[in-house]
Amino acid sequence: MRAVVTRVSSASVTIDGAVHGQIGRGFLILLGVGPNDTERDAVKLAEKILGLRVFCDEAGKMNLGLESVGGRVLVVSQFTLYGNVRKGRRPSFVGAADPSLAIPLYERFLAECTRLGYPPQHGEFGADMAVASVNDGPVTLWIDSADLA
């Protein structure tokens, strides 16, 4: 699984003109699922992201986590994280998992966020979504579950 995690002052996802999820301070997580991903990847990735300490303390150092700042989480499915642009000008998305695998793993990631104490706001898998965010910092991290111990 791959995630782009952005520290935000606020973020929202709108579907068909209606706000489907929104948060104030916290993380906007764009989440992609690959064909070889497992439930273990969903658990590892959620634990890593929700444990990140990227909020500034009183000295201006990135020492604080979500809990310390009362942060929340917005998760949006993003198959394009598996886009391949090596050839041509149009990305290939054959590296993204089929929805039959991706949807259960996306839902497992959401459930893991809840289990860890951060019930997520979220988009809708496969929907055409408008995502808005006010990046804080900006602080943006790219995390791949294959790189986690």
mmCIF file of N, CA and C in Angstrom:
data_model
loop_
_atom_site.group_PDB
_atom_site.id
_atom_site.type_symbol
_atom_site.label_atom_id
_atom_site.label_comp_id
_atom_site.label_asym_id
_atom_site.label_seq_id
_atom_site.Cartn_x
_atom_site.Cartn_y
_atom_site.Cartn_z
ATOM 1 N N MET A 1 0.856 -1.177 0.000
ATOM 2 C CA MET A 1 0.000 0.000 0.000
ATOM 3 C C MET A 1 0.892 1.226 0.000
ATOM 4 N N ARG A 2 0.363 2.254 -0.612
ATOM 5 C CA ARG A 2 1.083 3.524 -0.665
ATOM 6 C C ARG A 2 0.185 4.618 -0.121
ATOM 7 N N ALA A 3 0.820 5.564 0.549
ATOM 8 C CA ALA A 3 0.064 6.697 1.074
ATOM 9 C C ALA A 3 0.862 7.972 0.896
ATOM 10 N N VAL A 4 0.144 9.028 0.578
ATOM 11 C CA VAL A 4 0.689 10.373 0.640
ATOM 12 C C VAL A 4 -0.012 11.012 1.827
ATOM 13 N N VAL A 5 0.778 11.402 2.812
ATOM 14 C CA VAL A 5 0.248 11.955 4.055
ATOM 15 C C VAL A 5 0.620 13.427 4.117
ATOM 16 N N THR A 6 -0.388 14.267 4.221
ATOM 17 C CA THR A 6 -0.163 15.704 4.299
ATOM 18 C C THR A 6 -0.684 16.221 5.627
ATOM 19 N N ARG A 7 0.168 16.954 6.321
ATOM 20 C CA ARG A 7 -0.261 17.638 7.544
ATOM 21 C C ARG A 7 -1.096 18.827 7.098
ATOM 22 N N VAL A 8 -2.330 18.908 7.615
ATOM 23 C CA VAL A 8 -3.244 19.949 7.152
ATOM 24 C C VAL A 8 -3.813 20.751 8.317
ATOM 25 N N SER A 9 -4.185 21.984 7.999
ATOM 26 C CA SER A 9 -4.974 22.802 8.929
ATOM 27 C C SER A 9 -6.440 22.447 8.784
ATOM 28 N N SER A 10 -6.822 22.047 7.554
ATOM 29 C CA SER A 10 -8.173 21.574 7.279
ATOM 30 C C SER A 10 -8.166 20.833 5.959
ATOM 31 N N ALA A 11 -9.141 19.934 5.792
ATOM 32 C CA ALA A 11 -9.280 19.200 4.539
ATOM 33 C C ALA A 11 -10.706 18.687 4.431
ATOM 34 N N SER A 12 -11.149 18.508 3.180
ATOM 35 C CA SER A 12 -12.493 17.978 2.959
ATOM 36 C C SER A 12 -12.535 17.208 1.651
ATOM 37 N N VAL A 13 -13.535 16.346 1.546
ATOM 38 C CA VAL A 13 -13.794 15.632 0.308
ATOM 39 C C VAL A 13 -15.275 15.805 -0.015
ATOM 40 N N THR A 14 -15.534 16.192 -1.264
ATOM 41 C CA THR A 14 -16.895 16.455 -1.721
ATOM 42 C C THR A 14 -17.230 15.486 -2.845
ATOM 43 N N ILE A 15 -18.421 14.907 -2.772
ATOM 44 C CA ILE A 15 -18.903 13.975 -3.791
ATOM 45 C C ILE A 15 -20.265 14.466 -4.259
ATOM 46 N N ASP A 16 -20.410 14.639 -5.573
ATOM 47 C CA ASP A 16 -21.677 15.107 -6.161
ATOM 48 C C ASP A 16 -22.170 16.397 -5.498
ATOM 49 N N GLY A 17 -21.240 17.303 -5.213
ATOM 50 C CA GLY A 17 -21.589 18.604 -4.671
ATOM 51 C C GLY A 17 -21.861 18.638 -3.180
ATOM 52 N N ALA A 18 -21.786 17.491 -2.502
ATOM 53 C CA ALA A 18 -22.037 17.446 -1.056
ATOM 54 C C ALA A 18 -20.772 17.037 -0.319
ATOM 55 N N VAL A 19 -20.495 17.722 0.785
ATOM 56 C CA VAL A 19 -19.330 17.367 1.599
ATOM 57 C C VAL A 19 -19.579 15.989 2.199
ATOM 58 N N HIS A 20 -18.640 15.082 1.926
ATOM 59 C CA HIS A 20 -18.752 13.698 2.400
ATOM 60 C C HIS A 20 -17.922 13.474 3.663
ATOM 61 N N GLY A 21 -16.850 14.245 3.811
ATOM 62 C CA GLY A 21 -15.982 14.148 4.979
ATOM 63 C C GLY A 21 -15.157 15.406 5.097
ATOM 64 N N GLN A 22 -14.895 15.828 6.337
ATOM 65 C CA GLN A 22 -14.044 16.999 6.536
ATOM 66 C C GLN A 22 -13.410 16.956 7.912
ATOM 67 N N ILE A 23 -12.232 17.557 7.992
ATOM 68 C CA ILE A 23 -11.514 17.632 9.262
ATOM 69 C C ILE A 23 -10.900 19.014 9.406
ATOM 70 N N GLY A 24 -10.513 19.320 10.637
ATOM 71 C CA GLY A 24 -9.675 20.478 10.908
ATOM 72 C C GLY A 24 -8.232 19.993 10.888
ATOM 73 N N ARG A 25 -7.487 20.323 11.907
ATOM 74 C CA ARG A 25 -6.076 19.956 11.996
ATOM 75 C C ARG A 25 -5.907 18.442 12.003
ATOM 76 N N GLY A 26 -4.920 17.968 11.231
ATOM 77 C CA GLY A 26 -4.664 16.539 11.210
ATOM 78 C C GLY A 26 -3.964 16.104 9.954
ATOM 79 N N PHE A 27 -4.331 14.895 9.475
ATOM 80 C CA PHE A 27 -3.710 14.306 8.297
ATOM 81 C C PHE A 27 -4.740 14.072 7.205
ATOM 82 N N LEU A 28 -4.421 14.505 5.999
ATOM 83 C CA LEU A 28 -5.104 14.074 4.798
ATOM 84 C C LEU A 28 -4.267 12.921 4.265
ATOM 85 N N ILE A 29 -4.888 11.746 4.138
ATOM 86 C CA ILE A 29 -4.182 10.553 3.689
ATOM 87 C C ILE A 29 -4.768 10.104 2.351
ATOM 88 N N LEU A 30 -3.959 10.182 1.299
ATOM 89 C CA LEU A 30 -4.333 9.628 0.007
ATOM 90 C C LEU A 30 -3.785 8.210 -0.011
ATOM 91 N N LEU A 31 -4.656 7.215 -0.198
ATOM 92 C CA LEU A 31 -4.284 5.816 -0.001
ATOM 93 C C LEU A 31 -4.482 4.997 -1.276
ATOM 94 N N GLY A 32 -3.411 4.333 -1.708
ATOM 95 C CA GLY A 32 -3.469 3.451 -2.871
ATOM 96 C C GLY A 32 -3.164 2.028 -2.468
ATOM 97 N N VAL A 33 -3.777 1.085 -3.170
ATOM 98 C CA VAL A 33 -3.590 -0.342 -2.880
ATOM 99 C C VAL A 33 -2.999 -1.021 -4.100
ATOM 100 N N GLY A 34 -1.939 -1.814 -3.877
ATOM 101 C CA GLY A 34 -1.294 -2.559 -4.948
ATOM 102 C C GLY A 34 -1.757 -4.008 -4.975
ATOM 103 N N PRO A 35 -1.470 -4.717 -6.049
ATOM 104 C CA PRO A 35 -1.978 -6.077 -6.222
ATOM 105 C C PRO A 35 -1.404 -7.105 -5.250
ATOM 106 N N ASN A 36 -0.267 -6.816 -4.638
ATOM 107 C CA ASN A 36 0.346 -7.767 -3.706
ATOM 108 C C ASN A 36 0.134 -7.385 -2.251
ATOM 109 N N ASP A 37 -0.680 -6.376 -1.997
ATOM 110 C CA ASP A 37 -0.905 -5.917 -0.628
ATOM 111 C C ASP A 37 -1.806 -6.876 0.138
ATOM 112 N N THR A 38 -1.625 -6.860 1.469
ATOM 113 C CA THR A 38 -2.363 -7.749 2.356
ATOM 114 C C THR A 38 -2.926 -6.940 3.532
ATOM 115 N N GLU A 39 -3.705 -7.613 4.366
ATOM 116 C CA GLU A 39 -4.215 -6.963 5.571
ATOM 117 C C GLU A 39 -3.072 -6.503 6.465
ATOM 118 N N ARG A 40 -2.001 -7.257 6.484
ATOM 119 C CA ARG A 40 -0.823 -6.867 7.282
ATOM 120 C C ARG A 40 -0.296 -5.511 6.825
ATOM 121 N N ASP A 41 -0.301 -5.266 5.519
ATOM 122 C CA ASP A 41 0.139 -3.968 4.998
ATOM 123 C C ASP A 41 -0.775 -2.852 5.497
ATOM 124 N N ALA A 42 -2.081 -3.098 5.510
ATOM 125 C CA ALA A 42 -3.032 -2.089 5.980
ATOM 126 C C ALA A 42 -2.780 -1.755 7.446
ATOM 127 N N VAL A 43 -2.523 -2.785 8.253
ATOM 128 C CA VAL A 43 -2.268 -2.577 9.685
ATOM 129 C C VAL A 43 -0.962 -1.820 9.900
ATOM 130 N N LYS A 44 0.115 -2.278 9.248
ATOM 131 C CA LYS A 44 1.427 -1.621 9.393
ATOM 132 C C LYS A 44 1.382 -0.169 8.968
ATOM 133 N N LEU A 45 0.731 0.083 7.845
ATOM 134 C CA LEU A 45 0.692 1.444 7.319
ATOM 135 C C LEU A 45 -0.115 2.361 8.232
ATOM 136 N N ALA A 46 -1.249 1.893 8.713
ATOM 137 C CA ALA A 46 -2.059 2.708 9.631
ATOM 138 C C ALA A 46 -1.275 3.012 10.901
ATOM 139 N N GLU A 47 -0.628 2.002 11.461
ATOM 140 C CA GLU A 47 0.154 2.215 12.687
ATOM 141 C C GLU A 47 1.270 3.231 12.462
ATOM 142 N N LYS A 48 1.963 3.124 11.335
ATOM 143 C CA LYS A 48 3.061 4.056 11.044
ATOM 144 C C LYS A 48 2.543 5.480 10.898
ATOM 145 N N ILE A 49 1.505 5.652 10.079
ATOM 146 C CA ILE A 49 0.995 6.994 9.813
ATOM 147 C C ILE A 49 0.449 7.635 11.086
ATOM 148 N N LEU A 50 -0.381 6.900 11.810
ATOM 149 C CA LEU A 50 -1.020 7.493 12.982
ATOM 150 C C LEU A 50 -0.038 7.722 14.128
ATOM 151 N N GLY A 51 1.136 7.107 14.049
ATOM 152 C CA GLY A 51 2.166 7.319 15.063
ATOM 153 C C GLY A 51 3.174 8.404 14.708
ATOM 154 N N LEU A 52 3.028 8.989 13.534
ATOM 155 C CA LEU A 52 3.989 10.020 13.112
ATOM 156 C C LEU A 52 3.969 11.223 14.046
ATOM 157 N N ARG A 53 5.137 11.747 14.311
ATOM 158 C CA ARG A 53 5.273 12.963 15.119
ATOM 159 C C ARG A 53 5.775 14.072 14.209
ATOM 160 N N VAL A 54 4.843 14.772 13.568
ATOM 161 C CA VAL A 54 5.211 15.807 12.605
ATOM 162 C C VAL A 54 4.559 17.158 12.908
ATOM 163 N N PHE A 55 3.994 17.280 14.103
ATOM 164 C CA PHE A 55 3.435 18.564 14.520
ATOM 165 C C PHE A 55 4.438 19.227 15.446
ATOM 166 N N CYS A 56 4.521 20.534 15.347
ATOM 167 C CA CYS A 56 5.556 21.271 16.076
ATOM 168 C C CYS A 56 5.204 21.474 17.544
ATOM 169 N N ASP A 57 6.223 21.330 18.380
ATOM 170 C CA ASP A 57 6.076 21.628 19.804
ATOM 171 C C ASP A 57 6.344 23.118 20.031
ATOM 172 N N GLU A 58 6.398 23.519 21.280
ATOM 173 C CA GLU A 58 6.585 24.940 21.603
ATOM 174 C C GLU A 58 7.934 25.481 21.145
ATOM 175 N N ALA A 59 8.901 24.587 20.897
ATOM 176 C CA ALA A 59 10.217 25.006 20.409
ATOM 177 C C ALA A 59 10.292 24.991 18.883
ATOM 178 N N GLY A 60 9.184 24.651 18.224
ATOM 179 C CA GLY A 60 9.174 24.623 16.776
ATOM 180 C C GLY A 60 9.711 23.341 16.168
ATOM 181 N N LYS A 61 9.946 22.323 16.999
ATOM 182 C CA LYS A 61 10.468 21.033 16.532
ATOM 183 C C LYS A 61 9.314 20.073 16.274
ATOM 184 N N MET A 62 9.444 19.253 15.236
ATOM 185 C CA MET A 62 8.420 18.251 14.937
ATOM 186 C C MET A 62 8.535 17.105 15.946
ATOM 187 N N ASN A 63 7.835 17.244 17.067
ATOM 188 C CA ASN A 63 7.875 16.255 18.139
ATOM 189 C C ASN A 63 6.502 15.743 18.543
ATOM 190 N N LEU A 64 5.445 16.335 18.032
ATOM 191 C CA LEU A 64 4.101 16.001 18.498
ATOM 192 C C LEU A 64 3.338 15.159 17.479
ATOM 193 N N GLY A 65 2.521 14.241 18.004
ATOM 194 C CA GLY A 65 1.687 13.403 17.166
ATOM 195 C C GLY A 65 0.252 13.890 17.155
ATOM 196 N N LEU A 66 -0.595 13.163 16.458
ATOM 197 C CA LEU A 66 -2.016 13.510 16.349
ATOM 198 C C LEU A 66 -2.677 13.702 17.706
ATOM 199 N N GLU A 67 -2.411 12.776 18.622
ATOM 200 C CA GLU A 67 -3.055 12.840 19.934
ATOM 201 C C GLU A 67 -2.726 14.140 20.662
ATOM 202 N N SER A 68 -1.477 14.567 20.596
ATOM 203 C CA SER A 68 -1.028 15.770 21.302
ATOM 204 C C SER A 68 -1.696 17.039 20.797
ATOM 205 N N VAL A 69 -2.081 17.033 19.524
ATOM 206 C CA VAL A 69 -2.669 18.249 18.949
ATOM 207 C C VAL A 69 -4.174 18.124 18.712
ATOM 208 N N GLY A 70 -4.759 17.015 19.150
ATOM 209 C CA GLY A 70 -6.188 16.803 18.921
ATOM 210 C C GLY A 70 -6.511 16.644 17.447
ATOM 211 N N GLY A 71 -5.587 16.044 16.715
ATOM 212 C CA GLY A 71 -5.738 15.922 15.270
ATOM 213 C C GLY A 71 -6.720 14.859 14.839
ATOM 214 N N ARG A 72 -7.193 14.992 13.597
ATOM 215 C CA ARG A 72 -8.127 14.036 13.003
ATOM 216 C C ARG A 72 -7.575 13.559 11.672
ATOM 217 N N VAL A 73 -8.280 12.623 11.054
ATOM 218 C CA VAL A 73 -7.794 11.969 9.850
ATOM 219 C C VAL A 73 -8.883 11.964 8.775
ATOM 220 N N LEU A 74 -8.485 12.291 7.543
ATOM 221 C CA LEU A 74 -9.346 12.167 6.372
ATOM 222 C C LEU A 74 -8.625 11.261 5.384
ATOM 223 N N VAL A 75 -9.284 10.146 4.989
ATOM 224 C CA VAL A 75 -8.682 9.167 4.093
ATOM 225 C C VAL A 75 -9.439 9.171 2.767
ATOM 226 N N VAL A 76 -8.671 9.252 1.669
ATOM 227 C CA VAL A 76 -9.251 9.264 0.333
ATOM 228 C C VAL A 76 -8.549 8.203 -0.513
ATOM 229 N N SER A 77 -9.307 7.303 -1.115
ATOM 230 C CA SER A 77 -8.711 6.273 -1.976
ATOM 231 C C SER A 77 -8.097 6.948 -3.202
ATOM 232 N N GLN A 78 -6.935 6.431 -3.631
ATOM 233 C CA GLN A 78 -6.188 7.099 -4.693
ATOM 234 C C GLN A 78 -5.400 6.062 -5.498
ATOM 235 N N PHE A 79 -6.068 5.379 -6.421
ATOM 236 C CA PHE A 79 -5.395 4.352 -7.215
ATOM 237 C C PHE A 79 -4.269 4.932 -8.065
ATOM 238 N N THR A 80 -4.302 6.228 -8.342
ATOM 239 C CA THR A 80 -3.274 6.834 -9.194
ATOM 240 C C THR A 80 -1.895 6.854 -8.532
ATOM 241 N N LEU A 81 -1.807 6.524 -7.248
ATOM 242 C CA LEU A 81 -0.495 6.402 -6.610
ATOM 243 C C LEU A 81 0.300 5.252 -7.218
ATOM 244 N N TYR A 82 -0.389 4.362 -7.931
ATOM 245 C CA TYR A 82 0.277 3.263 -8.621
ATOM 246 C C TYR A 82 0.409 3.527 -10.121
ATOM 247 N N GLY A 83 0.268 4.778 -10.513
ATOM 248 C CA GLY A 83 0.426 5.142 -11.919
ATOM 249 C C GLY A 83 1.867 5.005 -12.364
ATOM 250 N N ASN A 84 2.057 4.521 -13.574
ATOM 251 C CA ASN A 84 3.387 4.350 -14.142
ATOM 252 C C ASN A 84 3.496 5.285 -15.344
ATOM 253 N N VAL A 85 4.502 6.171 -15.309
ATOM 254 C CA VAL A 85 4.692 7.146 -16.389
ATOM 255 C C VAL A 85 6.019 6.932 -17.125
ATOM 256 N N ARG A 86 6.557 5.730 -17.046
ATOM 257 C CA ARG A 86 7.851 5.471 -17.685
ATOM 258 C C ARG A 86 7.793 5.617 -19.196
ATOM 259 N N LYS A 87 6.693 5.173 -19.801
ATOM 260 C CA LYS A 87 6.575 5.225 -21.265
ATOM 261 C C LYS A 87 5.413 6.120 -21.647
ATOM 262 N N GLY A 88 5.604 6.851 -22.708
ATOM 263 C CA GLY A 88 4.526 7.667 -23.238
ATOM 264 C C GLY A 88 4.163 8.831 -22.343
ATOM 265 N N ARG A 89 3.010 9.406 -22.623
ATOM 266 C CA ARG A 89 2.564 10.592 -21.889
ATOM 267 C C ARG A 89 1.330 10.337 -21.043
ATOM 268 N N ARG A 90 0.743 9.170 -21.230
ATOM 269 C CA ARG A 90 -0.450 8.843 -20.467
ATOM 270 C C ARG A 90 -0.100 7.765 -19.453
ATOM 271 N N PRO A 91 -0.406 7.969 -18.173
ATOM 272 C CA PRO A 91 -0.053 6.982 -17.155
ATOM 273 C C PRO A 91 -0.773 5.652 -17.367
ATOM 274 N N SER A 92 -0.092 4.596 -16.991
ATOM 275 C CA SER A 92 -0.690 3.269 -16.950
ATOM 276 C C SER A 92 -1.002 2.958 -15.491
ATOM 277 N N PHE A 93 -2.152 2.367 -15.248
ATOM 278 C CA PHE A 93 -2.552 2.060 -13.878
ATOM 279 C C PHE A 93 -2.664 0.563 -13.637
ATOM 280 N N VAL A 94 -1.979 -0.234 -14.459
ATOM 281 C CA VAL A 94 -2.046 -1.685 -14.294
ATOM 282 C C VAL A 94 -1.399 -2.128 -12.979
ATOM 283 N N GLY A 95 -0.603 -1.275 -12.360
ATOM 284 C CA GLY A 95 0.033 -1.599 -11.089
ATOM 285 C C GLY A 95 -0.879 -1.439 -9.889
ATOM 286 N N ALA A 96 -2.065 -0.887 -10.081
ATOM 287 C CA ALA A 96 -3.023 -0.731 -8.976
ATOM 288 C C ALA A 96 -3.810 -2.024 -8.808
ATOM 289 N N ALA A 97 -4.210 -2.303 -7.594
ATOM 290 C CA ALA A 97 -4.991 -3.511 -7.314
ATOM 291 C C ALA A 97 -6.379 -3.411 -7.925
ATOM 292 N N ASP A 98 -6.908 -4.563 -8.295
ATOM 293 C CA ASP A 98 -8.286 -4.665 -8.752
ATOM 294 C C ASP A 98 -9.207 -4.304 -7.571
ATOM 295 N N PRO A 99 -10.340 -3.678 -7.862
ATOM 296 C CA PRO A 99 -11.258 -3.306 -6.769
ATOM 297 C C PRO A 99 -11.655 -4.462 -5.852
ATOM 298 N N SER A 100 -11.682 -5.677 -6.370
ATOM 299 C CA SER A 100 -12.043 -6.824 -5.515
ATOM 300 C C SER A 100 -11.050 -7.021 -4.378
ATOM 301 N N LEU A 101 -9.815 -6.610 -4.553
ATOM 302 C CA LEU A 101 -8.808 -6.635 -3.490
ATOM 303 C C LEU A 101 -8.705 -5.278 -2.806
ATOM 304 N N ALA A 102 -8.739 -4.216 -3.604
ATOM 305 C CA ALA A 102 -8.484 -2.881 -3.076
ATOM 306 C C ALA A 102 -9.560 -2.418 -2.088
ATOM 307 N N ILE A 103 -10.822 -2.679 -2.384
ATOM 308 C CA ILE A 103 -11.892 -2.202 -1.501
ATOM 309 C C ILE A 103 -11.785 -2.813 -0.106
ATOM 310 N N PRO A 104 -11.642 -4.148 0.031
ATOM 311 C CA PRO A 104 -11.510 -4.693 1.389
ATOM 312 C C PRO A 104 -10.284 -4.167 2.136
ATOM 313 N N LEU A 105 -9.171 -3.933 1.429
ATOM 314 C CA LEU A 105 -7.979 -3.420 2.111
ATOM 315 C C LEU A 105 -8.133 -1.948 2.486
ATOM 316 N N TYR A 106 -8.781 -1.180 1.639
ATOM 317 C CA TYR A 106 -9.103 0.214 1.968
ATOM 318 C C TYR A 106 -9.984 0.239 3.223
ATOM 319 N N GLU A 107 -10.997 -0.613 3.244
ATOM 320 C CA GLU A 107 -11.884 -0.673 4.412
ATOM 321 C C GLU A 107 -11.158 -1.171 5.655
ATOM 322 N N ARG A 108 -10.209 -2.079 5.482
ATOM 323 C CA ARG A 108 -9.413 -2.549 6.628
ATOM 324 C C ARG A 108 -8.563 -1.414 7.178
ATOM 325 N N PHE A 109 -8.003 -0.600 6.290
ATOM 326 C CA PHE A 109 -7.223 0.559 6.727
ATOM 327 C C PHE A 109 -8.106 1.503 7.538
ATOM 328 N N LEU A 110 -9.314 1.774 7.058
ATOM 329 C CA LEU A 110 -10.241 2.640 7.795
ATOM 330 C C LEU A 110 -10.555 2.052 9.165
ATOM 331 N N ALA A 111 -10.808 0.747 9.209
ATOM 332 C CA ALA A 111 -11.109 0.081 10.481
ATOM 333 C C ALA A 111 -9.920 0.147 11.431
ATOM 334 N N GLU A 112 -8.727 0.025 10.890
ATOM 335 C CA GLU A 112 -7.523 0.087 11.727
ATOM 336 C C GLU A 112 -7.349 1.488 12.306
ATOM 337 N N CYS A 113 -7.648 2.514 11.526
ATOM 338 C CA CYS A 113 -7.598 3.885 12.050
ATOM 339 C C CYS A 113 -8.552 4.020 13.232
ATOM 340 N N THR A 114 -9.738 3.469 13.086
ATOM 341 C CA THR A 114 -10.723 3.518 14.183
ATOM 342 C C THR A 114 -10.203 2.770 15.401
ATOM 343 N N ARG A 115 -9.667 1.565 15.186
ATOM 344 C CA ARG A 115 -9.134 0.767 16.297
ATOM 345 C C ARG A 115 -8.039 1.512 17.049
ATOM 346 N N LEU A 116 -7.250 2.286 16.320
ATOM 347 C CA LEU A 116 -6.143 3.018 16.929
ATOM 348 C C LEU A 116 -6.583 4.345 17.552
ATOM 349 N N GLY A 117 -7.876 4.630 17.512
ATOM 350 C CA GLY A 117 -8.392 5.813 18.190
ATOM 351 C C GLY A 117 -8.657 7.018 17.310
ATOM 352 N N TYR A 118 -8.569 6.837 15.996
ATOM 353 C CA TYR A 118 -8.786 7.948 15.069
ATOM 354 C C TYR A 118 -9.822 7.566 14.014
ATOM 355 N N PRO A 119 -11.106 7.508 14.404
ATOM 356 C CA PRO A 119 -12.130 7.164 13.409
ATOM 357 C C PRO A 119 -12.061 8.157 12.262
ATOM 358 N N PRO A 120 -11.786 7.670 11.058
ATOM 359 C CA PRO A 120 -11.519 8.601 9.964
ATOM 360 C C PRO A 120 -12.773 9.123 9.284
ATOM 361 N N GLN A 121 -12.689 10.349 8.854
ATOM 362 C CA GLN A 121 -13.583 10.836 7.827
ATOM 363 C C GLN A 121 -13.012 10.233 6.544
ATOM 364 N N HIS A 122 -13.830 10.070 5.521
ATOM 365 C CA HIS A 122 -13.292 9.433 4.326
ATOM 366 C C HIS A 122 -14.133 9.749 3.107
ATOM 367 N N GLY A 123 -13.517 9.449 1.964
ATOM 368 C CA GLY A 123 -14.214 9.568 0.700
ATOM 369 C C GLY A 123 -14.981 8.286 0.424
ATOM 370 N N GLU A 124 -15.284 8.063 -0.845
ATOM 371 C CA GLU A 124 -15.994 6.861 -1.270
ATOM 372 C C GLU A 124 -15.159 6.194 -2.353
ATOM 373 N N PHE A 125 -14.809 4.942 -2.141
ATOM 374 C CA PHE A 125 -13.944 4.233 -3.078
ATOM 375 C C PHE A 125 -14.553 4.284 -4.473
ATOM 376 N N GLY A 126 -13.760 4.702 -5.452
ATOM 377 C CA GLY A 126 -14.175 4.717 -6.844
ATOM 378 C C GLY A 126 -15.006 5.916 -7.271
ATOM 379 N N ALA A 127 -15.375 6.770 -6.333
ATOM 380 C CA ALA A 127 -16.192 7.943 -6.682
ATOM 381 C C ALA A 127 -15.326 9.036 -7.287
ATOM 382 N N ASP A 128 -15.970 9.923 -8.037
ATOM 383 C CA ASP A 128 -15.319 11.121 -8.538
ATOM 384 C C ASP A 128 -15.401 12.143 -7.406
ATOM 385 N N MET A 129 -14.264 12.461 -6.816
ATOM 386 C CA MET A 129 -14.236 13.278 -5.604
ATOM 387 C C MET A 129 -13.464 14.568 -5.826
ATOM 388 N N ALA A 130 -13.898 15.609 -5.160
ATOM 389 C CA ALA A 130 -13.153 16.868 -5.108
ATOM 390 C C ALA A 130 -12.537 16.950 -3.717
ATOM 391 N N VAL A 131 -11.214 16.999 -3.674
ATOM 392 C CA VAL A 131 -10.501 17.031 -2.396
ATOM 393 C C VAL A 131 -9.899 18.415 -2.225
ATOM 394 N N ALA A 132 -10.166 19.023 -1.086
ATOM 395 C CA ALA A 132 -9.607 20.338 -0.770
ATOM 396 C C ALA A 132 -8.782 20.214 0.504
ATOM 397 N N SER A 133 -7.672 20.927 0.539
ATOM 398 C CA SER A 133 -6.870 20.905 1.763
ATOM 399 C C SER A 133 -6.101 22.212 1.911
ATOM 400 N N VAL A 134 -5.885 22.567 3.156
ATOM 401 C CA VAL A 134 -4.994 23.666 3.494
ATOM 402 C C VAL A 134 -3.783 23.007 4.127
ATOM 403 N N ASN A 135 -2.717 22.892 3.330
ATOM 404 C CA ASN A 135 -1.507 22.232 3.798
ATOM 405 C C ASN A 135 -0.836 23.071 4.868
ATOM 406 N N ASP A 136 -0.354 22.395 5.894
ATOM 407 C CA ASP A 136 0.267 23.050 7.032
ATOM 408 C C ASP A 136 1.761 22.787 6.965
ATOM 409 N N GLY A 137 2.543 23.791 6.698
ATOM 410 C CA GLY A 137 3.992 23.647 6.666
ATOM 411 C C GLY A 137 4.613 24.170 5.384
ATOM 412 N N PRO A 138 4.443 23.512 4.284
ATOM 413 C CA PRO A 138 3.772 22.229 4.081
ATOM 414 C C PRO A 138 4.639 21.057 4.534
ATOM 415 N N VAL A 139 3.960 20.046 5.066
ATOM 416 C CA VAL A 139 4.602 18.789 5.429
ATOM 417 C C VAL A 139 3.851 17.693 4.678
ATOM 418 N N THR A 140 4.550 17.021 3.773
ATOM 419 C CA THR A 140 3.948 15.945 2.988
ATOM 420 C C THR A 140 4.931 14.788 2.916
ATOM 421 N N LEU A 141 4.448 13.586 3.238
ATOM 422 C CA LEU A 141 5.287 12.391 3.239
ATOM 423 C C LEU A 141 4.687 11.331 2.332
ATOM 424 N N TRP A 142 5.538 10.598 1.626
ATOM 425 C CA TRP A 142 5.132 9.464 0.810
ATOM 426 C C TRP A 142 5.611 8.222 1.538
ATOM 427 N N ILE A 143 4.697 7.284 1.813
ATOM 428 C CA ILE A 143 5.037 6.086 2.589
ATOM 429 C C ILE A 143 4.535 4.860 1.828
ATOM 430 N N ASP A 144 5.393 3.860 1.678
ATOM 431 C CA ASP A 144 5.033 2.606 1.029
ATOM 432 C C ASP A 144 5.181 1.498 2.080
ATOM 433 N N SER A 145 4.145 0.682 2.224
ATOM 434 C CA SER A 145 4.173 -0.371 3.236
ATOM 435 C C SER A 145 5.318 -1.364 2.977
ATOM 436 N N ALA A 146 5.748 -1.497 1.731
ATOM 437 C CA ALA A 146 6.859 -2.402 1.409
ATOM 438 C C ALA A 146 8.163 -1.928 2.047
ATOM 439 N N ASP A 147 8.246 -0.660 2.400
ATOM 440 C CA ASP A 147 9.463 -0.108 3.010
ATOM 441 C C ASP A 147 9.454 -0.177 4.534
ATOM 442 N N LEU A 148 8.346 -0.646 5.115
ATOM 443 C CA LEU A 148 8.225 -0.673 6.567
ATOM 444 C C LEU A 148 8.685 -2.003 7.126
ATOM 445 N N ALA A 149 9.347 -1.953 8.279
ATOM 446 C CA ALA A 149 9.835 -3.186 8.924
ATOM 447 C C ALA A 149 8.713 -3.919 9.616
#
